[in-house]
Amino acid sequence: MRDLKLLSVMVQAFAVSTVKVSRGLGFNLKVKKDAIVPGVKSESASAAALIGVIGEDFKGSVTLLINKKAFDYIIKAMSGGMIQSPSTDDPVSMSALGELANMICGSALQELGKSYSKHVDITPPQMFAGENLKSIPSESEDMKYYTIPLLGEAEGAKLYLVLGFR
Amino acid sequence: MRDLKLLSVMVQAFAVSTVKVSRGLGFNLKVKKDAIVPGVKSESASAAALIGVIGEDFKGSVTLLINKKAFDYIIKAMSGGMIQSPSTDDPVSMSALGELANMICGSALQELGKSYSKHVDITPPQMFAGENLKSIPSESEDMKYYTIPLLGEAEGAKLYLVLGFR
């Protein structure tokens, strides 16, 4: 990713979109604005949803990492209370997480479209579950990473959006 | 993914390429041919490298999931013995895993190119580490998954290639 200005516009678009999408779905995520940092800096998570992004000038991925408290909080909210005990092993709960990542990505690319008119394509979300789950950056010098930390309203609910592009 | 014939050609291309690439890198991975199955069927892993794939007729991802024994075996071999104690928290070891996924993907798409002439684009690999790491399929009906189980020569070294496309 040579165009660092474009990357910072993307980070901004993803931060704004996450707040907007969560509000639309009936829950609140707050961006810890002063904690947005270059690189991968997240606490360990319980689940992740990754979306591949390919534009004409960049290629990479956006990963939503989420701890168990945030997972429970969000999946209960997204299912309108239908899922009372969300499990990271359950494809239904995890598909909801993927759909959240998908909506954030769609909204962010729409936002990005205001200043970047070229075509951008995305993959369907791929979900992971595990303990102590971490995104590990590549050593490759042309890969640039940004981490956007987010807080849910539930006590201890933490999420991270990790953007990695070259 | 409507074209199930194309998907089976892809599965074949990835199976062949994994064997070919590993041999070129100086180690041996064997495909458990009779165990290639639709869906996501893997034992829990310690690390993963995911590559997003976007073709004109399909979008999805290829994930290489690997247990700790296979990780140690492969990273030692790929580093020519330079890395004696590979760690899934170490970006250098994990970048090697990403590079392996990248080479398998590149080789498979070259193989696929023999029967599929349209353009296919891929993202750089994104790596994950964790305990009890699992790929969780989407509930979406248009997503099709295939798991290719692989064995390393070291005792208990297990890997899985999970293809997920729509």
Short mmCIF file of C-alpha atoms in Angstrom, two decimals:
data_model
loop_
_atom_site.label_atom_id
_atom_site.label_comp_id
_atom_site.label_asym_id
_atom_site.label_seq_id
_atom_site.Cartn_x
_atom_site.Cartn_y
_atom_site.Cartn_z
CA MET A 1 0.00 0.00 0.00
CA ARG A 2 1.90 3.02 -1.25
CA ASP A 3 -0.91 5.55 -0.94
CA LEU A 4 -0.91 6.14 2.82
CA LYS A 5 -3.46 8.94 2.46
CA LEU A 6 -5.91 6.43 0.93
CA LEU A 7 -5.25 4.08 3.85
CA SER A 8 -6.06 6.78 6.39
CA VAL A 9 -9.27 7.58 4.49
CA MET A 10 -10.14 3.88 4.67
CA VAL A 11 -9.48 3.72 8.40
CA GLN A 12 -11.76 6.72 8.89
CA ALA A 13 -14.46 5.15 6.66
CA PHE A 14 -14.38 1.88 8.63
CA ALA A 15 -14.51 3.65 12.00
CA VAL A 16 -17.51 5.78 10.99
CA SER A 17 -19.30 2.84 9.34
CA THR A 18 -18.94 0.53 12.33
CA VAL A 19 -20.73 3.04 14.55
CA LYS A 20 -23.41 3.64 11.91
CA VAL A 21 -24.05 -0.05 11.17
CA SER A 22 -24.20 -1.06 14.83
CA ARG A 23 -26.70 1.71 15.55
CA GLY A 24 -28.82 0.52 12.61
CA LEU A 25 -28.82 -2.98 14.06
CA GLY A 26 -29.95 -1.78 17.48
CA PHE A 27 -26.77 -1.81 19.53
CA ASN A 28 -23.92 0.60 20.17
CA LEU A 29 -20.25 0.24 19.36
CA LYS A 30 -17.91 3.06 20.26
CA VAL A 31 -14.61 3.71 18.54
CA LYS A 32 -11.73 4.34 20.92
CA LYS A 33 -10.54 7.12 18.65
CA ASP A 34 -7.30 7.96 20.41
CA ALA A 35 -6.39 4.25 20.38
CA ILE A 36 -6.50 3.79 16.58
CA VAL A 37 -2.93 2.75 15.76
CA PRO A 38 -0.81 1.55 12.85
CA GLY A 39 0.06 -2.15 13.16
CA VAL A 40 -1.86 -5.03 14.72
CA LYS A 41 -2.60 -4.31 18.37
CA SER A 42 -5.45 -6.32 19.81
CA GLU A 43 -6.10 -8.33 22.92
CA SER A 44 -6.84 -11.98 22.30
CA ALA A 45 -10.26 -12.80 20.93
CA SER A 46 -12.74 -15.68 20.76
CA ALA A 47 -13.98 -15.21 17.22
CA ALA A 48 -13.11 -13.45 13.98
CA ALA A 49 -14.69 -12.69 10.63
CA LEU A 50 -12.43 -11.81 7.71
CA ILE A 51 -13.33 -10.20 4.40
CA GLY A 52 -10.88 -10.00 1.50
CA VAL A 53 -10.82 -6.66 -0.31
CA ILE A 54 -9.41 -6.10 -3.80
CA GLY A 55 -9.27 -2.63 -5.31
CA GLU A 56 -7.38 -1.45 -8.37
CA ASP A 57 -4.66 0.10 -6.20
CA PHE A 58 -4.70 -2.12 -3.13
CA LYS A 59 -5.30 -5.68 -1.95
CA GLY A 60 -5.81 -6.92 1.55
CA SER A 61 -8.32 -7.81 4.17
CA VAL A 62 -10.48 -6.48 6.97
CA THR A 63 -10.80 -8.62 10.08
CA LEU A 64 -13.33 -8.15 12.86
CA LEU A 65 -11.89 -9.70 16.04
CA ILE A 66 -14.23 -10.02 18.99
CA ASN A 67 -13.98 -11.26 22.56
CA LYS A 68 -16.62 -13.51 24.12
CA LYS A 69 -18.42 -10.73 25.99
CA ALA A 70 -18.74 -8.64 22.84
CA PHE A 71 -19.80 -11.73 20.88
CA ASP A 72 -22.58 -12.53 23.36
CA TYR A 73 -23.70 -8.89 23.46
CA ILE A 74 -23.81 -8.47 19.66
CA ILE A 75 -25.29 -11.83 18.67
CA LYS A 76 -28.09 -11.45 21.24
CA ALA A 77 -28.80 -7.98 19.86
CA MET A 78 -28.58 -9.00 16.20
CA SER A 79 -30.90 -11.97 16.71
CA GLY A 80 -33.38 -9.78 18.59
CA GLY A 81 -32.92 -12.01 21.61
CA MET A 82 -33.70 -15.18 19.61
CA ILE A 83 -30.22 -16.53 20.35
CA GLN A 84 -29.92 -16.48 24.15
CA SER A 85 -26.65 -18.41 24.49
CA PRO A 86 -24.49 -17.50 21.49
CA SER A 87 -21.69 -20.00 20.81
CA THR A 88 -18.63 -19.43 18.63
CA ASP A 89 -18.99 -23.04 17.46
CA ASP A 90 -22.50 -22.41 16.17
CA PRO A 91 -22.64 -21.57 12.44
CA VAL A 92 -25.86 -19.54 12.93
CA SER A 93 -24.28 -17.22 15.53
CA MET A 94 -21.06 -17.05 13.52
CA SER A 95 -22.94 -16.26 10.30
CA ALA A 96 -24.45 -13.27 12.13
CA LEU A 97 -20.92 -12.13 13.00
CA GLY A 98 -19.93 -12.55 9.34
CA GLU A 99 -22.98 -10.55 8.28
CA LEU A 100 -21.97 -7.75 10.67
CA ALA A 101 -18.48 -7.67 9.12
CA ASN A 102 -20.08 -7.70 5.67
CA MET A 103 -22.35 -4.76 6.50
CA ILE A 104 -19.50 -2.75 8.01
CA CYS A 105 -17.40 -3.43 4.91
CA GLY A 106 -20.22 -2.52 2.52
CA SER A 107 -20.95 0.71 4.36
CA ALA A 108 -17.24 1.64 4.58
CA LEU A 109 -16.71 1.09 0.86
CA GLN A 110 -19.74 3.24 0.11
CA GLU A 111 -18.20 5.92 2.34
CA LEU A 112 -14.83 5.43 0.61
CA GLY A 113 -16.58 5.83 -2.75
CA LYS A 114 -17.08 9.51 -2.01
CA SER A 115 -13.36 10.09 -2.49
CA TYR A 116 -12.23 6.95 -4.37
CA SER A 117 -14.12 6.22 -7.56
CA LYS A 118 -12.37 3.04 -8.75
CA HIS A 119 -13.87 -0.43 -8.50
CA VAL A 120 -13.50 -2.39 -5.26
CA ASP A 121 -14.52 -6.03 -4.85
CA ILE A 122 -14.93 -8.03 -1.64
CA THR A 123 -15.12 -11.72 -0.72
CA PRO A 124 -17.84 -13.27 1.46
CA PRO A 125 -16.83 -13.31 5.16
CA GLN A 126 -14.87 -16.27 6.51
CA MET A 127 -15.27 -16.95 10.22
CA PHE A 128 -12.87 -18.37 12.79
CA ALA A 129 -13.37 -19.47 16.39
CA GLY A 130 -10.74 -20.25 18.97
CA GLU A 131 -9.22 -19.37 22.28
CA ASN A 132 -6.63 -16.63 22.55
CA LEU A 133 -7.27 -15.82 18.88
CA LYS A 134 -4.91 -13.28 17.34
CA SER A 135 -4.31 -11.71 13.96
CA ILE A 136 -0.60 -11.89 13.13
CA PRO A 137 0.85 -9.29 10.76
CA SER A 138 3.04 -10.22 7.82
CA GLU A 139 6.72 -9.31 7.91
CA SER A 140 6.41 -8.03 4.33
CA GLU A 141 7.40 -4.37 4.22
CA ASP A 142 4.75 -3.37 1.70
CA MET A 143 1.94 -4.56 3.98
CA LYS A 144 0.45 -1.77 6.09
CA TYR A 145 -1.82 -2.49 9.07
CA TYR A 146 -4.16 -0.43 11.17
CA THR A 147 -6.12 -1.47 14.25
CA ILE A 148 -9.39 0.22 15.23
CA PRO A 149 -10.36 -0.71 18.82
CA LEU A 150 -14.08 -0.71 19.64
CA LEU A 151 -16.11 -1.03 22.81
CA GLY A 152 -19.59 -2.50 23.22
CA GLU A 153 -22.00 -1.29 25.89
CA ALA A 154 -21.76 -4.53 27.87
CA GLU A 155 -19.03 -4.62 30.53
CA GLY A 156 -15.76 -5.89 29.03
CA ALA A 157 -17.12 -6.17 25.47
CA LYS A 158 -14.14 -5.51 23.20
CA LEU A 159 -13.78 -5.65 19.43
CA TYR A 160 -11.02 -4.82 16.98
CA LEU A 161 -11.11 -4.04 13.30
CA VAL A 162 -7.76 -4.91 11.75
CA LEU A 163 -7.11 -3.52 8.27
CA GLY A 164 -4.16 -4.98 6.38
CA PHE A 165 -3.36 -3.77 2.85
CA ARG A 166 -0.63 -3.64 0.30
CA MET B 1 -20.94 -21.08 -6.29
CA ARG B 2 -23.31 -22.51 -8.84
CA ASP B 3 -20.76 -24.25 -11.01
CA LEU B 4 -20.03 -27.33 -8.90
CA LYS B 5 -17.86 -28.81 -11.66
CA LEU B 6 -15.59 -25.76 -11.42
CA LEU B 7 -15.41 -26.22 -7.66
CA SER B 8 -14.33 -29.84 -8.03
CA VAL B 9 -11.68 -28.78 -10.56
CA MET B 10 -10.46 -26.23 -7.98
CA VAL B 11 -10.33 -28.83 -5.21
CA GLN B 12 -8.26 -31.06 -7.47
CA ALA B 13 -5.96 -28.16 -8.43
CA PHE B 14 -5.35 -27.27 -4.77
CA ALA B 15 -4.67 -30.87 -3.78
CA VAL B 16 -2.14 -31.37 -6.60
CA SER B 17 -0.48 -27.99 -5.99
CA THR B 18 -0.01 -28.52 -2.26
CA VAL B 19 1.96 -31.70 -2.91
CA LYS B 20 3.97 -30.04 -5.69
CA VAL B 21 4.77 -26.85 -3.71
CA SER B 22 5.78 -28.72 -0.55
CA ARG B 23 8.11 -30.96 -2.54
CA GLY B 24 9.69 -27.87 -4.13
CA LEU B 25 10.28 -26.42 -0.66
CA GLY B 26 12.00 -29.58 0.56
CA PHE B 27 9.32 -31.30 2.62
CA ASN B 28 6.46 -33.67 1.95
CA LEU B 29 2.76 -33.19 2.42
CA LYS B 30 0.40 -36.01 1.51
CA VAL B 31 -3.22 -35.53 0.58
CA LYS B 32 -5.60 -37.91 2.37
CA LYS B 33 -7.47 -38.36 -0.89
CA ASP B 34 -10.34 -40.48 0.38
CA ALA B 35 -10.90 -37.93 3.16
CA ILE B 36 -11.54 -34.91 0.89
CA VAL B 37 -15.10 -33.92 1.80
CA PRO B 38 -17.66 -31.20 1.15
CA GLY B 39 -18.11 -28.89 4.13
CA VAL B 40 -15.67 -27.82 6.82
CA LYS B 41 -14.24 -30.84 8.64
CA SER B 42 -11.00 -30.19 10.45
CA GLU B 43 -9.54 -30.92 13.85
CA SER B 44 -8.64 -27.85 15.85
CA ALA B 45 -5.51 -26.01 14.78
CA SER B 46 -2.88 -23.65 16.19
CA ALA B 47 -2.44 -21.36 13.20
CA ALA B 48 -4.12 -20.40 9.94
CA ALA B 49 -3.34 -18.43 6.81
CA LEU B 50 -6.22 -17.18 4.69
CA ILE B 51 -6.17 -15.89 1.12
CA GLY B 52 -9.17 -14.19 -0.46
CA VAL B 53 -9.91 -15.26 -4.05
CA ILE B 54 -12.06 -13.31 -6.50
CA GLY B 55 -12.79 -14.68 -9.94
CA GLU B 56 -15.38 -13.53 -12.46
CA ASP B 57 -17.71 -16.39 -11.53
CA PHE B 58 -16.83 -16.99 -7.88
CA LYS B 59 -15.71 -15.28 -4.70
CA GLY B 60 -14.37 -16.82 -1.56
CA SER B 61 -11.31 -17.85 0.33
CA VAL B 62 -8.75 -20.57 0.82
CA THR B 63 -7.60 -21.22 4.38
CA LEU B 64 -4.61 -23.32 5.38
CA LEU B 65 -5.21 -24.59 8.92
CA ILE B 66 -2.30 -26.25 10.67
CA ASN B 67 -1.69 -27.92 14.02
CA LYS B 68 1.41 -27.19 16.13
CA LYS B 69 3.30 -30.33 15.04
CA ALA B 70 2.79 -29.54 11.37
CA PHE B 71 3.68 -25.88 12.00
CA ASP B 72 6.99 -26.84 13.66
CA TYR B 73 7.76 -29.36 10.92
CA ILE B 74 7.04 -26.97 8.05
CA ILE B 75 8.57 -23.78 9.44
CA LYS B 76 11.80 -25.61 10.32
CA ALA B 77 11.92 -27.03 6.79
CA MET B 78 11.01 -23.72 5.07
CA SER B 79 13.65 -21.81 7.04
CA GLY B 80 16.28 -24.44 6.23
CA GLY B 81 16.65 -25.08 9.94
CA MET B 82 17.29 -21.36 10.69
CA ILE B 83 14.16 -21.25 12.86
CA GLN B 84 14.63 -24.00 15.45
CA SER B 85 11.69 -23.16 17.73
CA PRO B 86 8.88 -21.85 15.52
CA SER B 87 6.22 -19.87 17.39
CA THR B 88 2.75 -19.01 16.17
CA ASP B 89 3.18 -15.60 17.85
CA ASP B 90 6.28 -14.83 15.81
CA PRO B 91 5.56 -12.77 12.66
CA VAL B 92 8.62 -14.25 10.88
CA SER B 93 7.43 -17.87 11.32
CA MET B 94 3.85 -16.83 10.52
CA SER B 95 4.94 -14.95 7.40
CA ALA B 96 6.53 -18.21 6.21
CA LEU B 97 3.18 -19.94 6.72
CA GLY B 98 1.50 -17.14 4.74
CA GLU B 99 4.06 -17.55 1.98
CA LEU B 100 3.32 -21.28 1.82
CA ALA B 101 -0.41 -20.53 1.46
CA ASN B 102 0.44 -17.95 -1.20
CA MET B 103 2.57 -20.40 -3.19
CA ILE B 104 -0.08 -23.13 -3.00
CA CYS B 105 -2.70 -20.64 -4.17
CA GLY B 106 -0.53 -19.34 -7.02
CA SER B 107 0.28 -22.85 -8.20
CA ALA B 108 -3.37 -23.98 -7.94
CA LEU B 109 -4.62 -21.02 -9.96
CA GLN B 110 -1.99 -21.72 -12.62
CA GLU B 111 -3.28 -25.32 -12.68
CA LEU B 112 -6.87 -24.05 -12.81
CA GLY B 113 -5.88 -21.79 -15.71
CA LYS B 114 -5.57 -24.87 -17.94
CA SER B 115 -9.34 -25.25 -17.90
CA TYR B 116 -10.56 -21.83 -16.70
CA SER B 117 -9.31 -18.89 -18.74
CA LYS B 118 -10.99 -15.97 -16.93
CA HIS B 119 -9.17 -13.58 -14.62
CA VAL B 120 -8.71 -14.52 -10.96
CA ASP B 121 -7.30 -12.16 -8.34
CA ILE B 122 -6.07 -12.99 -4.83
CA THR B 123 -5.36 -11.05 -1.63
CA PRO B 124 -2.14 -11.25 0.36
CA PRO B 125 -2.34 -13.92 3.11
CA GLN B 126 -3.72 -12.98 6.52
CA MET B 127 -2.48 -15.09 9.42
CA PHE B 128 -4.18 -16.13 12.66
CA ALA B 129 -2.85 -17.84 15.76
CA GLY B 130 -4.81 -19.34 18.61
CA GLU B 131 -5.69 -22.44 20.54
CA ASN B 132 -8.39 -24.77 19.35
CA LEU B 133 -8.59 -22.69 16.15
CA LYS B 134 -11.42 -23.60 13.82
CA SER B 135 -12.85 -22.36 10.54
CA ILE B 136 -16.63 -21.98 10.87
CA PRO B 137 -18.75 -22.26 7.73
CA SER B 138 -21.41 -19.71 6.85
CA GLU B 139 -25.06 -20.73 7.04
CA SER B 140 -25.60 -19.09 3.65
CA GLU B 141 -26.91 -21.65 1.18
CA ASP B 142 -24.94 -20.33 -1.78
CA MET B 143 -21.62 -20.87 0.03
CA LYS B 144 -19.97 -24.19 -0.83
CA TYR B 145 -17.10 -25.60 1.22
CA TYR B 146 -14.55 -28.33 0.69
CA THR B 147 -11.92 -29.61 3.11
CA ILE B 148 -8.69 -31.20 1.90
CA PRO B 149 -6.91 -32.99 4.79
CA LEU B 150 -3.13 -33.25 4.56
CA LEU B 151 -0.46 -35.11 6.51
CA GLY B 152 3.15 -34.05 7.11
CA GLU B 153 5.92 -36.59 7.56
CA ALA B 154 6.39 -35.72 11.24
CA GLU B 155 4.30 -37.77 13.69
CA GLY B 156 0.90 -36.11 14.22
CA ALA B 157 1.53 -33.28 11.72
CA LYS B 158 -1.90 -32.41 10.34
CA LEU B 159 -3.03 -29.67 7.97
CA TYR B 160 -6.29 -28.77 6.31
CA LEU B 161 -7.04 -26.70 3.25
CA VAL B 162 -10.54 -25.27 3.51
CA LEU B 163 -12.03 -23.86 0.30
CA GLY B 164 -15.16 -21.73 0.67
CA PHE B 165 -16.78 -20.18 -2.39
CA ARG B 166 -19.99 -18.69 -3.67
#
